[in-house]
mmCIF file of C-alpha atoms in Angstrom:
data_model
loop_
_atom_site.group_PDB
_atom_site.id
_atom_site.type_symbol
_atom_site.label_atom_id
_atom_site.label_comp_id
_atom_site.label_asym_id
_atom_site.label_seq_id
_atom_site.Cartn_x
_atom_site.Cartn_y
_atom_site.Cartn_z
ATOM 1 C CA MET A 161 0.000 0.000 0.000
ATOM 2 C CA GLY A 162 1.017 3.598 0.384
ATOM 3 C CA SER A 163 0.135 4.126 -3.268
ATOM 4 C CA ASP A 164 -3.266 5.277 -4.482
ATOM 5 C CA ASP A 165 -2.804 2.990 -7.500
ATOM 6 C CA LEU A 166 -3.506 -0.024 -5.307
ATOM 7 C CA VAL A 167 -6.538 1.470 -3.543
ATOM 8 C CA LYS A 168 -9.912 0.385 -4.912
ATOM 9 C CA HIS A 169 -11.876 1.277 -1.790
ATOM 10 C CA HIS A 170 -11.046 3.518 1.146
ATOM 11 C CA SER A 171 -11.144 0.459 3.401
ATOM 12 C CA ASP A 172 -8.095 -0.841 1.497
ATOM 13 C CA TYR A 173 -5.949 1.731 3.300
ATOM 14 C CA THR A 174 -6.046 -0.692 6.227
ATOM 15 C CA ASN A 175 -4.727 -3.677 4.201
ATOM 16 C CA PHE A 176 -1.273 -3.495 5.735
ATOM 17 C CA ASP A 177 1.541 -5.516 4.204
ATOM 18 C CA THR A 178 3.390 -7.655 6.779
ATOM 19 C CA THR A 179 5.787 -9.431 4.414
ATOM 20 C CA ASP A 180 8.687 -7.532 6.027
ATOM 21 C CA ALA A 181 7.645 -9.108 9.337
ATOM 22 C CA SER A 182 8.548 -5.980 11.275
ATOM 23 C CA LYS A 183 6.576 -3.585 13.436
ATOM 24 C CA GLN A 184 8.544 -0.722 11.906
ATOM 25 C CA SER A 185 7.325 -1.572 8.410
ATOM 26 C CA VAL A 186 3.648 -1.649 9.380
ATOM 27 C CA LEU A 187 3.833 1.543 11.448
ATOM 28 C CA PHE A 188 5.630 3.210 8.536
ATOM 29 C CA GLN A 189 2.636 2.254 6.362
ATOM 30 C CA VAL A 190 0.281 3.828 8.920
ATOM 31 C CA VAL A 191 2.137 7.134 8.588
ATOM 32 C CA GLU A 192 2.309 6.964 4.783
ATOM 33 C CA ASN A 193 -1.330 5.892 4.363
ATOM 34 C CA TYR A 194 -2.425 8.719 6.638
ATOM 35 C CA ARG A 195 -0.348 11.099 4.473
ATOM 36 C CA ALA A 196 -2.025 9.803 1.297
ATOM 37 C CA LEU A 197 -5.515 10.013 2.812
ATOM 38 C CA VAL A 198 -5.255 13.626 3.942
ATOM 39 C CA ASP A 199 -3.663 14.892 0.751
ATOM 40 C CA ASP A 200 -6.655 17.084 -0.051
ATOM 41 C CA GLN A 201 -8.420 17.299 3.290
ATOM 42 C CA ARG A 202 -7.625 19.422 6.385
ATOM 43 C CA ASN A 203 -10.808 18.847 8.441
ATOM 44 C CA TRP A 204 -9.494 17.662 11.806
ATOM 45 C CA VAL A 205 -12.526 15.557 12.737
ATOM 46 C CA CYS A 206 -12.459 13.711 9.416
ATOM 47 C CA ASN A 207 -8.693 13.152 9.528
ATOM 48 C CA LEU A 208 -8.605 12.005 13.171
ATOM 49 C CA ALA A 209 -11.495 9.601 12.519
ATOM 50 C CA ASN A 210 -9.551 7.894 9.723
ATOM 51 C CA ALA A 211 -6.293 8.000 11.715
ATOM 52 C CA ALA A 212 -7.929 6.182 14.649
ATOM 53 C CA SER A 213 -9.062 3.469 12.217
ATOM 54 C CA LEU A 214 -5.612 3.138 10.629
ATOM 55 C CA ILE A 215 -4.031 2.707 14.077
ATOM 56 C CA TRP A 216 -6.662 0.200 15.234
ATOM 57 C CA GLU A 217 -6.373 -1.969 12.131
ATOM 58 C CA ALA A 218 -2.556 -1.796 12.094
ATOM 59 C CA TYR A 219 -2.166 -2.917 15.712
ATOM 60 C CA HIS A 220 -4.656 -5.749 15.292
ATOM 61 C CA LYS A 221 -2.717 -6.936 12.253
ATOM 62 C CA LEU A 222 0.572 -6.577 14.186
ATOM 63 C CA ASN A 223 -0.767 -8.509 17.174
ATOM 64 C CA ALA A 224 -2.249 -11.276 14.996
ATOM 65 C CA SER A 225 1.102 -11.545 13.190
ATOM 66 C CA GLY A 226 3.050 -11.765 16.455
ATOM 67 C CA LEU A 227 4.825 -8.487 15.687
ATOM 68 C CA SER A 228 3.436 -6.503 18.634
ATOM 69 C CA LYS A 229 2.648 -7.432 22.226
ATOM 70 C CA ALA A 230 -0.110 -4.821 22.258
ATOM 71 C CA ASP A 231 -3.649 -6.229 22.178
ATOM 72 C CA VAL A 232 -5.237 -2.860 21.439
ATOM 73 C CA ASN A 233 -8.677 -2.219 22.957
ATOM 74 C CA TRP A 234 -8.820 1.538 22.268
ATOM 75 C CA SER A 235 -7.159 3.878 19.779
ATOM 76 C CA GLY A 236 -8.041 7.484 19.345
ATOM 77 C CA PHE A 237 -7.744 11.070 20.338
ATOM 78 C CA TYR A 238 -8.491 13.692 22.929
ATOM 79 C CA VAL A 239 -8.211 17.350 21.926
ATOM 80 C CA VAL A 240 -7.970 20.552 23.926
ATOM 81 C CA ASP A 241 -11.557 21.578 24.776
ATOM 82 C CA LYS A 242 -12.111 25.021 23.263
ATOM 83 C CA LEU A 243 -14.844 25.723 25.846
ATOM 84 C CA ASP A 244 -12.457 24.946 28.736
ATOM 85 C CA THR A 245 -8.791 24.834 27.826
ATOM 86 C CA ASN A 246 -7.942 23.291 31.209
ATOM 87 C CA GLN A 247 -9.329 19.988 29.959
ATOM 88 C CA LEU A 248 -9.128 17.537 27.090
ATOM 89 C CA ILE A 249 -12.303 16.367 25.377
ATOM 90 C CA LEU A 250 -12.996 13.102 23.594
ATOM 91 C CA ALA A 251 -12.417 13.101 19.833
ATOM 92 C CA PRO A 252 -12.720 10.301 17.210
ATOM 93 C CA PHE A 253 -11.671 6.835 18.392
ATOM 94 C CA GLN A 254 -12.111 3.100 17.877
ATOM 95 C CA GLY A 255 -13.084 0.863 20.796
ATOM 96 C CA LYS A 256 -15.535 0.986 23.661
ATOM 97 C CA VAL A 257 -17.230 4.104 25.045
ATOM 98 C CA ALA A 258 -14.720 6.422 26.742
ATOM 99 C CA CYS A 259 -14.483 9.211 29.317
ATOM 100 C CA GLN A 260 -15.703 12.462 27.781
ATOM 101 C CA THR A 261 -13.306 14.883 29.471
ATOM 102 C CA ILE A 262 -9.919 14.651 31.192
ATOM 103 C CA PRO A 263 -8.406 17.471 33.270
ATOM 104 C CA ILE A 264 -5.014 18.518 31.903
ATOM 105 C CA GLY A 265 -2.450 17.154 34.346
ATOM 106 C CA LYS A 266 -4.558 14.173 35.426
ATOM 107 C CA GLY A 267 -4.001 10.571 34.379
ATOM 108 C CA VAL A 268 -1.848 9.406 31.482
ATOM 109 C CA CYS A 269 -3.516 11.625 28.854
ATOM 110 C CA GLY A 270 -3.549 14.612 31.179
ATOM 111 C CA LYS A 271 0.142 14.212 32.034
ATOM 112 C CA THR A 272 1.035 13.978 28.346
ATOM 113 C CA ALA A 273 -0.878 17.215 27.820
ATOM 114 C CA SER A 274 0.701 19.065 30.761
ATOM 115 C CA THR A 275 4.280 17.900 30.066
ATOM 116 C CA LYS A 276 4.019 17.765 26.238
ATOM 117 C CA GLN A 277 5.973 14.512 26.550
ATOM 118 C CA THR A 278 5.036 10.996 25.429
ATOM 119 C CA GLN A 279 3.947 8.714 28.263
ATOM 120 C CA LEU A 280 4.910 5.072 27.738
ATOM 121 C CA VAL A 281 3.143 3.180 30.539
ATOM 122 C CA PRO A 282 3.878 -0.555 30.856
ATOM 123 C CA ASP A 283 1.316 -0.979 33.681
ATOM 124 C CA VAL A 284 -1.431 1.613 34.039
ATOM 125 C CA ASN A 285 -2.368 0.276 37.476
ATOM 126 C CA LYS A 286 0.946 1.635 38.769
ATOM 127 C CA PHE A 287 0.490 5.069 37.187
ATOM 128 C CA PRO A 288 -0.374 7.716 39.818
ATOM 129 C CA GLY A 289 -3.855 9.161 39.245
ATOM 130 C CA HIS A 290 -4.635 6.833 36.330
ATOM 131 C CA ILE A 291 -8.160 7.425 34.932
ATOM 132 C CA ALA A 292 -9.678 4.053 34.009
ATOM 133 C CA CYS A 293 -12.165 4.488 31.150
ATOM 134 C CA ASP A 294 -11.953 0.703 30.768
ATOM 135 C CA GLY A 295 -10.914 -1.493 33.708
ATOM 136 C CA GLU A 296 -9.529 -4.100 31.307
ATOM 137 C CA THR A 297 -6.746 -1.826 30.043
ATOM 138 C CA ASN A 298 -3.284 -2.764 31.322
ATOM 139 C CA SER A 299 -0.832 -0.682 29.339
ATOM 140 C CA GLU A 300 -0.998 2.553 27.384
ATOM 141 C CA ILE A 301 0.916 4.974 25.228
ATOM 142 C CA VAL A 302 -0.044 8.616 24.839
ATOM 143 C CA VAL A 303 1.721 10.998 22.442
ATOM 144 C CA PRO A 304 1.261 14.781 22.348
ATOM 145 C CA ILE A 305 -0.014 16.506 19.203
ATOM 146 C CA LEU A 306 1.917 19.754 19.060
ATOM 147 C CA LEU A 307 1.913 22.515 16.441
ATOM 148 C CA ASP A 308 4.710 25.043 16.966
ATOM 149 C CA ASN A 309 4.928 23.617 20.517
ATOM 150 C CA GLU A 310 1.260 24.462 21.163
ATOM 151 C CA LEU A 311 -0.797 21.536 22.421
ATOM 152 C CA LYS A 312 -3.683 20.573 20.104
ATOM 153 C CA GLY A 313 -4.482 17.179 21.620
ATOM 154 C CA VAL A 314 -3.109 13.725 22.355
ATOM 155 C CA LEU A 315 -3.018 10.393 20.515
ATOM 156 C CA ASP A 316 -3.954 7.618 22.960
ATOM 157 C CA ILE A 317 -3.690 3.837 22.533
ATOM 158 C CA ASP A 318 -4.658 1.267 25.198
ATOM 159 C CA SER A 319 -3.700 -2.407 25.375
ATOM 160 C CA LEU A 320 -5.215 -5.323 27.264
ATOM 161 C CA THR A 321 -1.717 -6.747 27.712
ATOM 162 C CA LEU A 322 0.961 -5.390 30.025
ATOM 163 C CA GLU A 323 3.991 -3.733 28.375
ATOM 164 C CA GLY A 324 2.126 -3.405 25.078
ATOM 165 C CA PHE A 325 4.264 -0.596 23.693
ATOM 166 C CA ASP A 326 7.941 0.260 23.357
ATOM 167 C CA GLU A 327 10.266 2.908 21.923
ATOM 168 C CA VAL A 328 9.550 1.766 18.347
ATOM 169 C CA ASP A 329 5.863 2.567 18.862
ATOM 170 C CA ALA A 330 6.764 5.866 20.514
ATOM 171 C CA ASP A 331 8.965 6.892 17.572
ATOM 172 C CA PHE A 332 6.441 6.129 14.839
ATOM 173 C CA LEU A 333 3.451 7.466 16.767
ATOM 174 C CA GLN A 334 5.322 10.740 17.326
ATOM 175 C CA LYS A 335 5.924 10.944 13.558
ATOM 176 C CA LEU A 336 2.206 10.343 13.011
ATOM 177 C CA ALA A 337 1.209 12.893 15.664
ATOM 178 C CA ASP A 338 3.515 15.509 14.125
ATOM 179 C CA LEU A 339 2.030 14.843 10.686
ATOM 180 C CA ILE A 340 -1.501 15.064 12.116
ATOM 181 C CA ALA A 341 -0.654 18.389 13.776
ATOM 182 C CA ALA A 342 0.587 19.826 10.476
ATOM 183 C CA THR A 343 -2.152 18.454 8.195
ATOM 184 C CA CYS A 344 -5.277 19.570 10.069
ATOM 185 C CA ASP A 345 -7.001 22.899 10.596
ATOM 186 C CA TRP A 346 -7.594 22.981 14.361
ATOM 187 C CA MET B 1376 -27.598 -0.658 32.410
ATOM 188 C CA GLY B 1377 -29.103 2.703 31.670
ATOM 189 C CA SER B 1378 -28.331 3.717 35.248
ATOM 190 C CA ASP B 1379 -25.124 5.393 36.308
ATOM 191 C CA ASP B 1380 -25.287 3.359 39.515
ATOM 192 C CA LEU B 1381 -24.188 0.288 37.619
ATOM 193 C CA VAL B 1382 -21.406 1.987 35.664
ATOM 194 C CA LYS B 1383 -17.913 1.537 37.067
ATOM 195 C CA HIS B 1384 -16.090 2.424 33.876
ATOM 196 C CA HIS B 1385 -17.243 4.258 30.759
ATOM 197 C CA SER B 1386 -16.648 1.064 28.768
ATOM 198 C CA ASP B 1387 -19.474 -0.517 30.803
ATOM 199 C CA TYR B 1388 -21.983 1.533 28.806
ATOM 200 C CA THR B 1389 -21.489 -1.093 26.083
ATOM 201 C CA ASN B 1390 -22.347 -4.055 28.355
ATOM 202 C CA PHE B 1391 -25.780 -4.553 26.828
ATOM 203 C CA ASP B 1392 -28.253 -6.842 28.552
ATOM 204 C CA THR B 1393 -29.724 -9.453 26.174
ATOM 205 C CA THR B 1394 -31.832 -11.381 28.694
ATOM 206 C CA ASP B 1395 -34.974 -10.091 26.940
ATOM 207 C CA ALA B 1396 -33.690 -11.768 23.763
ATOM 208 C CA SER B 1397 -35.051 -8.975 21.583
ATOM 209 C CA LYS B 1398 -33.467 -6.486 19.227
ATOM 210 C CA GLN B 1399 -35.867 -3.847 20.531
ATOM 211 C CA SER B 1400 -34.543 -4.209 24.065
ATOM 212 C CA VAL B 1401 -30.895 -3.784 23.073
ATOM 213 C CA LEU B 1402 -31.563 -0.849 20.761
ATOM 214 C CA PHE B 1403 -33.607 0.763 23.536
ATOM 215 C CA GLN B 1404 -30.519 0.459 25.764
ATOM 216 C CA VAL B 1405 -28.422 2.161 23.076
ATOM 217 C CA VAL B 1406 -30.762 5.165 23.140
ATOM 218 C CA GLU B 1407 -30.935 5.280 26.950
ATOM 219 C CA ASN B 1408 -27.183 4.808 27.437
ATOM 220 C CA TYR B 1409 -26.530 7.580 24.925
ATOM 221 C CA ARG B 1410 -28.954 9.784 26.898
ATOM 222 C CA ALA B 1411 -27.119 9.038 30.159
ATOM 223 C CA LEU B 1412 -23.705 9.645 28.609
ATOM 224 C CA VAL B 1413 -24.496 13.070 27.179
ATOM 225 C CA ASP B 1414 -26.293 14.329 30.283
ATOM 226 C CA ASP B 1415 -23.683 17.025 30.873
ATOM 227 C CA GLN B 1416 -21.963 17.242 27.508
ATOM 228 C CA ARG B 1417 -23.054 18.940 24.265
ATOM 229 C CA ASN B 1418 -19.821 18.707 22.249
ATOM 230 C CA TRP B 1419 -20.917 17.055 19.000
ATOM 231 C CA VAL B 1420 -17.580 15.385 18.222
ATOM 232 C CA CYS B 1421 -17.387 13.825 21.689
ATOM 233 C CA ASN B 1422 -21.021 12.685 21.633
ATOM 234 C CA LEU B 1423 -20.898 11.239 18.111
ATOM 235 C CA ALA B 1424 -17.674 9.372 18.922
ATOM 236 C CA ASN B 1425 -19.338 7.625 21.868
ATOM 237 C CA ALA B 1426 -22.566 7.055 19.890
ATOM 238 C CA ALA B 1427 -20.643 5.277 17.107
ATOM 239 C CA SER B 1428 -19.130 2.995 19.740
ATOM 240 C CA LEU B 1429 -22.500 2.252 21.384
ATOM 241 C CA ILE B 1430 -23.971 1.297 17.990
ATOM 242 C CA TRP B 1431 -20.971 -0.849 17.023
ATOM 243 C CA GLU B 1432 -20.951 -2.769 20.295
ATOM 244 C CA ALA B 1433 -24.742 -3.206 20.348
ATOM 245 C CA TYR B 1434 -24.923 -4.656 16.826
ATOM 246 C CA HIS B 1435 -22.024 -7.018 17.471
ATOM 247 C CA LYS B 1436 -23.781 -8.254 20.610
ATOM 248 C CA LEU B 1437 -27.077 -8.570 18.679
ATOM 249 C CA ASN B 1438 -25.432 -10.497 15.847
ATOM 250 C CA ALA B 1439 -23.548 -12.808 18.231
ATOM 251 C CA SER B 1440 -26.823 -13.452 20.081
ATOM 252 C CA GLY B 1441 -28.696 -14.259 16.857
ATOM 253 C CA LEU B 1442 -30.951 -11.227 17.373
ATOM 254 C CA SER B 1443 -29.870 -9.312 14.257
ATOM 255 C CA LYS B 1444 -28.919 -10.386 10.734
ATOM 256 C CA ALA B 1445 -26.616 -7.376 10.483
ATOM 257 C CA ASP B 1446 -22.899 -8.209 10.654
ATOM 258 C CA VAL B 1447 -21.856 -4.590 11.103
ATOM 259 C CA ASN B 1448 -18.545 -3.546 9.522
ATOM 260 C CA TRP B 1449 -18.999 0.228 9.881
ATOM 261 C CA SER B 1450 -21.016 2.478 12.186
ATOM 262 C CA GLY B 1451 -20.718 6.207 12.324
ATOM 263 C CA PHE B 1452 -21.551 9.613 11.037
ATOM 264 C CA TYR B 1453 -21.200 12.090 8.237
ATOM 265 C CA VAL B 1454 -22.054 15.724 8.949
ATOM 266 C CA VAL B 1455 -22.782 18.685 6.683
ATOM 267 C CA ASP B 1456 -19.402 20.192 5.734
ATOM 268 C CA LYS B 1457 -19.373 23.766 6.971
ATOM 269 C CA LEU B 1458 -16.782 24.672 4.324
ATOM 270 C CA ASP B 1459 -18.993 23.311 1.515
ATOM 271 C CA THR B 1460 -22.615 22.718 2.456
ATOM 272 C CA ASN B 1461 -23.181 20.780 -0.781
ATOM 273 C CA GLN B 1462 -21.316 17.851 0.715
ATOM 274 C CA LEU B 1463 -21.145 15.628 3.780
ATOM 275 C CA ILE B 1464 -17.832 15.122 5.562
ATOM 276 C CA LEU B 1465 -16.660 12.148 7.595
ATOM 277 C CA ALA B 1466 -17.253 12.378 11.355
ATOM 278 C CA PRO B 1467 -16.538 9.869 14.194
ATOM 279 C CA PHE B 1468 -17.020 6.202 13.310
ATOM 280 C CA GLN B 1469 -16.026 2.642 14.127
ATOM 281 C CA GLY B 1470 -14.695 0.354 11.393
ATOM 282 C CA LYS B 1471 -12.278 0.618 8.491
ATOM 283 C CA VAL B 1472 -11.079 3.838 6.858
ATOM 284 C CA ALA B 1473 -13.898 5.592 5.000
ATOM 285 C CA CYS B 1474 -14.531 8.092 2.205
ATOM 286 C CA GLN B 1475 -13.851 11.611 3.449
ATOM 287 C CA THR B 1476 -16.594 13.476 1.595
ATOM 288 C CA ILE B 1477 -19.892 12.567 -0.088
ATOM 289 C CA PRO B 1478 -21.814 14.952 -2.371
ATOM 290 C CA ILE B 1479 -25.339 15.560 -1.074
ATOM 291 C CA GLY B 1480 -27.653 13.615 -3.375
ATOM 292 C CA LYS B 1481 -25.089 10.926 -4.242
ATOM 293 C CA GLY B 1482 -25.082 7.381 -2.887
ATOM 294 C CA VAL B 1483 -27.051 6.143 0.118
ATOM 295 C CA CYS B 1484 -25.771 8.793 2.540
ATOM 296 C CA GLY B 1485 -26.183 11.547 -0.025
ATOM 297 C CA LYS B 1486 -29.749 10.517 -0.833
ATOM 298 C CA THR B 1487 -30.628 10.450 2.875
ATOM 299 C CA ALA B 1488 -29.253 13.981 3.120
ATOM 300 C CA SER B 1489 -31.089 15.318 0.058
ATOM 301 C CA THR B 1490 -34.435 13.666 0.856
ATOM 302 C CA LYS B 1491 -34.183 13.884 4.696
ATOM 303 C CA GLN B 1492 -35.611 10.352 4.648
ATOM 304 C CA THR B 1493 -34.129 7.137 6.058
ATOM 305 C CA GLN B 1494 -32.685 4.817 3.410
ATOM 306 C CA LEU B 1495 -33.063 1.120 4.239
ATOM 307 C CA VAL B 1496 -31.015 -0.672 1.593
ATOM 308 C CA PRO B 1497 -31.172 -4.499 1.579
ATOM 309 C CA ASP B 1498 -28.550 -4.757 -1.213
ATOM 310 C CA VAL B 1499 -26.240 -1.795 -1.792
ATOM 311 C CA ASN B 1500 -25.077 -3.249 -5.112
ATOM 312 C CA LYS B 1501 -28.547 -2.539 -6.501
ATOM 313 C CA PHE B 1502 -28.638 1.049 -5.204
ATOM 314 C CA PRO B 1503 -28.195 3.567 -8.054
ATOM 315 C CA GLY B 1504 -24.973 5.570 -7.628
ATOM 316 C CA HIS B 1505 -23.846 3.641 -4.523
ATOM 317 C CA ILE B 1506 -20.486 4.891 -3.218
ATOM 318 C CA ALA B 1507 -18.466 1.900 -2.024
ATOM 319 C CA CYS B 1508 -16.083 2.933 0.765
ATOM 320 C CA ASP B 1509 -15.710 -0.800 1.455
ATOM 321 C CA GLY B 1510 -16.392 -3.362 -1.286
ATOM 322 C CA GLU B 1511 -17.366 -5.945 1.331
ATOM 323 C CA THR B 1512 -20.481 -4.036 2.432
ATOM 324 C CA ASN B 1513 -23.739 -5.606 1.257
ATOM 325 C CA SER B 1514 -26.513 -3.769 3.075
ATOM 326 C CA GLU B 1515 -26.854 -0.401 4.758
ATOM 327 C CA ILE B 1516 -29.134 1.864 6.721
ATOM 328 C CA VAL B 1517 -28.753 5.627 6.807
ATOM 329 C CA VAL B 1518 -30.875 7.884 9.018
ATOM 330 C CA PRO B 1519 -31.009 11.692 8.799
ATOM 331 C CA ILE B 1520 -30.034 13.857 11.775
ATOM 332 C CA LEU B 1521 -32.447 16.763 11.666
ATOM 333 C CA LEU B 1522 -32.887 19.696 14.058
ATOM 334 C CA ASP B 1523 -36.039 21.694 13.339
ATOM 335 C CA ASN B 1524 -36.023 19.969 9.923
ATOM 336 C CA GLU B 1525 -32.526 21.323 9.195
ATOM 337 C CA LEU B 1526 -30.025 18.646 8.155
ATOM 338 C CA LYS B 1527 -27.038 18.347 10.533
ATOM 339 C CA GLY B 1528 -25.713 15.010 9.277
ATOM 340 C CA VAL B 1529 -26.524 11.330 8.853
ATOM 341 C CA LEU B 1530 -26.107 8.198 10.943
ATOM 342 C CA ASP B 1531 -24.745 5.399 8.730
ATOM 343 C CA ILE B 1532 -24.422 1.662 9.462
ATOM 344 C CA ASP B 1533 -23.053 -0.925 7.015
ATOM 345 C CA SER B 1534 -23.433 -4.694 7.148
ATOM 346 C CA LEU B 1535 -21.462 -7.494 5.493
ATOM 347 C CA THR B 1536 -24.685 -9.483 5.176
ATOM 348 C CA LEU B 1537 -27.528 -8.736 2.775
ATOM 349 C CA GLU B 1538 -30.786 -7.434 4.310
ATOM 350 C CA GLY B 1539 -29.041 -6.578 7.563
ATOM 351 C CA PHE B 1540 -31.582 -4.017 8.729
ATOM 352 C CA ASP B 1541 -35.356 -3.726 9.005
ATOM 353 C CA GLU B 1542 -38.053 -1.361 10.248
ATOM 354 C CA VAL B 1543 -37.198 -2.082 13.889
ATOM 355 C CA ASP B 1544 -33.682 -0.766 13.294
ATOM 356 C CA ALA B 1545 -35.078 2.202 11.387
ATOM 357 C CA ASP B 1546 -37.429 3.125 14.251
ATOM 358 C CA PHE B 1547 -34.821 2.991 17.018
ATOM 359 C CA LEU B 1548 -32.074 4.616 14.979
ATOM 360 C CA GLN B 1549 -34.413 7.494 14.165
ATOM 361 C CA LYS B 1550 -35.075 7.918 17.906
ATOM 362 C CA LEU B 1551 -31.308 7.942 18.470
ATOM 363 C CA ALA B 1552 -30.708 10.395 15.607
ATOM 364 C CA ASP B 1553 -33.403 12.738 16.951
ATOM 365 C CA LEU B 1554 -31.846 12.592 20.416
ATOM 366 C CA ILE B 1555 -28.391 13.242 18.952
ATOM 367 C CA ALA B 1556 -29.728 16.244 17.037
ATOM 368 C CA ALA B 1557 -31.207 17.737 20.217
ATOM 369 C CA THR B 1558 -28.296 16.994 22.584
ATOM 370 C CA CYS B 1559 -25.378 18.419 20.598
ATOM 371 C CA ASP B 1560 -24.187 21.928 19.798
ATOM 372 C CA TRP B 1561 -23.584 21.802 16.038
#
């Protein structure tokens, strides 16, 4: 994938190629397919909705292929709430119903927002002030979405398994978050 | 469910009770759980994101319980694009990556938007001008979201099976769409 020539339907953007048998290769395709999708579209809701789907499908393919420990039960976004900039508000996601708002500074998403630093959490139950939208979640990664160092939101992925994510995930998800920041009108 | 007393985590809103063994009962819970969720929240992106999840989880429970023919592969929303009111633009959803924009009047979503009437399509391949975001979809229901008869968007559900939806779905999804229209700031 990564080329529009091979896309018959939009759903084909989630047909990730695992012949390289590496997490890096699939996460690279997530970034490149997102780039192709948003070529002519800057609506943030639309772009985040498709990005959440790309991430969900990629991690399920990775887990089924034995290339990622993460058994992803939630992938999506919180953005800065324009009506109250002290909190994040739920944005497009895949997975079960989630908390609507998160105070900046609180929990894994809130800490990512307040520090503008990725939080790689091998065991959420040991994270001080963790907000459990889903009690089955065991590990989590949250990456800030920053435009000119201004916080726009966070990219959040939850896993049923402990230690679901590592530095490879953090690197590629930061690339994706940076691309999302630059390709949307916020 | 339907009562906050029984909710420990937000994900519990998707623990639908099927002891009544009826589609009506589960779809009623979707409407009531949506109502409980949005009690103190009018952000349309947040509310549509959780609504898409409620619908997805409910139909998967219904299908697994033999209470619905629909094998849902996409549930979500398109809204009127404020930058070009002649088209719909992708909003929160669950499922694979989808078409970003749909001209009003074109395809099942577009016809729902132009006619402000629910489209119950037993076989999408026979629908004139059908836009296939996913070639695996076989049936579809699309319900208009109207506030004071003004179109805000559409609620769209796709099924892998033919004839996935019927008048029971249409009735409850219209109740949900009406509630969504009234409970969000657009």
